[in-house]
């Protein structure tokens, strides 16, 4: 049985300078690859509207939200985000954040769902950073708690970079449990305090990485008994990623995604996955790395 997923054309609709570091085309590339392989069925696609601005203000500073929407953030603040401001960026951001919120709704209904973007974990209360403007993970988690009356939501962040914004936004919310598994010596230079921070050494390989996950994640689930997992399946842990210092193979990505989706399925915990970070000039290779998540969900949750 096919799984539901969320996608909007705006995810890859952003005009950037030719030498810009962010691989904006990867969302469309992943969508096309998944469709080509038959994993992404058109009948299971949900297209998000733009999120209501007031929902953004429930998690982020209202002045920050208004300044970004209106294009009045300082140049320094936009440089920290890493994108030039545009109406296109505002539109894309609002659709992407709502996509993760919809992904959570679909996961709670169907046990698993994926948003073909998301993982904007460097967005803090009143500023954006590292290509992240609004923290979709936290906004979606708050939505799950407030509208579905969940007691615990576990955010598992496997991006190579620490989810520092997620950590700060959730520190005073006991219903939200944050777990960041990241390279210790990578962006951001100043780490924040998640509920659980698991730091990796540079060059961490498949066997070391999978052993850490298989030992740690079942304990976290037993400890917190979450009713929902939000999973950031960043692929910048790949050995050939331009911005990561880990040494995980493409097969290792698949095994990681299978391990986490199987764990959620075995515990009967709904899992909402987002694709997270991944940086490569080679568009085909990058799409194939992100495709491992779709393949893992297809093989573990939809047989």
PDB file of N, CA and C in Angstrom, residues 8 10 47-53 55-56 90-99 101-102:
ATOM      1  N   UNK A   8       4.721  20.456  -2.667  1.00  0.00           N
ATOM      2  CA  UNK A   8       4.241  21.663  -3.340  1.00  0.00           C
ATOM      3  C   UNK A   8       5.338  22.141  -4.291  1.00  0.00           C
ATOM      4  N   UNK A  10       6.275  24.947  -5.022  1.00  0.00           N
ATOM      5  CA  UNK A  10       7.054  26.086  -4.515  1.00  0.00           C
ATOM      6  C   UNK A  10       8.302  25.646  -3.754  1.00  0.00           C
ATOM      7  N   UNK A  47      -1.273  18.488  -1.208  1.00  0.00           N
ATOM      8  CA  UNK A  47      -0.633  19.766  -1.521  1.00  0.00           C
ATOM      9  C   UNK A  47      -0.973  20.792  -0.446  1.00  0.00           C
ATOM     10  N   UNK A  48       0.027  21.332   0.231  1.00  0.00           N
ATOM     11  CA  UNK A  48      -0.266  22.258   1.336  1.00  0.00           C
ATOM     12  C   UNK A  48      -0.582  23.672   0.863  1.00  0.00           C
ATOM     13  N   UNK A  49      -1.490  24.316   1.572  1.00  0.00           N
ATOM     14  CA  UNK A  49      -1.677  25.755   1.426  1.00  0.00           C
ATOM     15  C   UNK A  49      -0.577  26.460   2.209  1.00  0.00           C
ATOM     16  N   UNK A  50      -0.527  27.777   2.100  1.00  0.00           N
ATOM     17  CA  UNK A  50       0.394  28.566   2.918  1.00  0.00           C
ATOM     18  C   UNK A  50      -0.100  28.581   4.359  1.00  0.00           C
ATOM     19  N   UNK A  51       0.807  28.399   5.290  1.00  0.00           N
ATOM     20  CA  UNK A  51       0.400  28.384   6.699  1.00  0.00           C
ATOM     21  C   UNK A  51      -0.080  29.772   7.125  1.00  0.00           C
ATOM     22  N   UNK A  52      -1.051  29.790   8.018  1.00  0.00           N
ATOM     23  CA  UNK A  52      -1.554  31.045   8.565  1.00  0.00           C
ATOM     24  C   UNK A  52      -0.447  31.729   9.377  1.00  0.00           C
ATOM     25  N   UNK A  53      -0.298  33.013   9.166  1.00  0.00           N
ATOM     26  CA  UNK A  53       0.766  33.750   9.843  1.00  0.00           C
ATOM     27  C   UNK A  53       0.615  33.683  11.357  1.00  0.00           C
ATOM     28  N   UNK A  55      -0.312  31.201  13.076  1.00  0.00           N
ATOM     29  CA  UNK A  55       0.250  29.930  13.557  1.00  0.00           C
ATOM     30  C   UNK A  55       1.754  30.030  13.721  1.00  0.00           C
ATOM     31  N   UNK A  56       2.409  30.765  12.832  1.00  0.00           N
ATOM     32  CA  UNK A  56       3.852  30.975  12.978  1.00  0.00           C
ATOM     33  C   UNK A  56       4.153  31.716  14.273  1.00  0.00           C
ATOM     34  N   UNK A  90       9.125  33.972   0.784  1.00  0.00           N
ATOM     35  CA  UNK A  90       8.032  33.980   1.756  1.00  0.00           C
ATOM     36  C   UNK A  90       7.020  32.898   1.401  1.00  0.00           C
ATOM     37  N   UNK A  91       6.630  32.841   0.123  1.00  0.00           N
ATOM     38  CA  UNK A  91       5.637  31.849  -0.321  1.00  0.00           C
ATOM     39  C   UNK A  91       6.146  30.437  -0.080  1.00  0.00           C
ATOM     40  N   UNK A  92       7.370  30.183  -0.477  1.00  0.00           N
ATOM     41  CA  UNK A  92       7.959  28.856  -0.312  1.00  0.00           C
ATOM     42  C   UNK A  92       8.010  28.460   1.166  1.00  0.00           C
ATOM     43  N   UNK A  93       8.425  29.388   2.018  1.00  0.00           N
ATOM     44  CA  UNK A  93       8.560  29.087   3.439  1.00  0.00           C
ATOM     45  C   UNK A  93       7.219  28.730   4.062  1.00  0.00           C
ATOM     46  N   UNK A  94       6.189  29.466   3.722  1.00  0.00           N
ATOM     47  CA  UNK A  94       4.871  29.217   4.316  1.00  0.00           C
ATOM     48  C   UNK A  94       4.282  27.887   3.848  1.00  0.00           C
ATOM     49  N   UNK A  95       4.516  27.531   2.594  1.00  0.00           N
ATOM     50  CA  UNK A  95       4.034  26.236   2.103  1.00  0.00           C
ATOM     51  C   UNK A  95       4.836  25.093   2.736  1.00  0.00           C
ATOM     52  N   UNK A  96       6.153  25.274   2.863  1.00  0.00           N
ATOM     53  CA  UNK A  96       6.998  24.210   3.409  1.00  0.00           C
ATOM     54  C   UNK A  96       6.652  23.901   4.859  1.00  0.00           C
ATOM     55  N   UNK A  97       6.452  24.949   5.671  1.00  0.00           N
ATOM     56  CA  UNK A  97       6.117  24.745   7.076  1.00  0.00           C
ATOM     57  C   UNK A  97       4.758  24.071   7.209  1.00  0.00           C
ATOM     58  N   UNK A  98       3.795  24.528   6.428  1.00  0.00           N
ATOM     59  CA  UNK A  98       2.482  23.894   6.480  1.00  0.00           C
ATOM     60  C   UNK A  98       2.558  22.451   5.987  1.00  0.00           C
ATOM     61  N   UNK A  99       3.517  22.172   5.094  1.00  0.00           N
ATOM     62  CA  UNK A  99       3.706  20.804   4.622  1.00  0.00           C
ATOM     63  C   UNK A  99       4.062  19.851   5.741  1.00  0.00           C
ATOM     64  N   UNK A 101       3.349  20.330   8.936  1.00  0.00           N
ATOM     65  CA  UNK A 101       2.145  20.240   9.767  1.00  0.00           C
ATOM     66  C   UNK A 101       1.163  19.230   9.173  1.00  0.00           C
ATOM     67  N   UNK A 102       0.940  19.284   7.866  1.00  0.00           N
ATOM     68  CA  UNK A 102       0.062  18.316   7.204  1.00  0.00           C
ATOM     69  C   UNK A 102       0.631  16.909   7.291  1.00  0.00           C
TER      70      UNK A 102
END
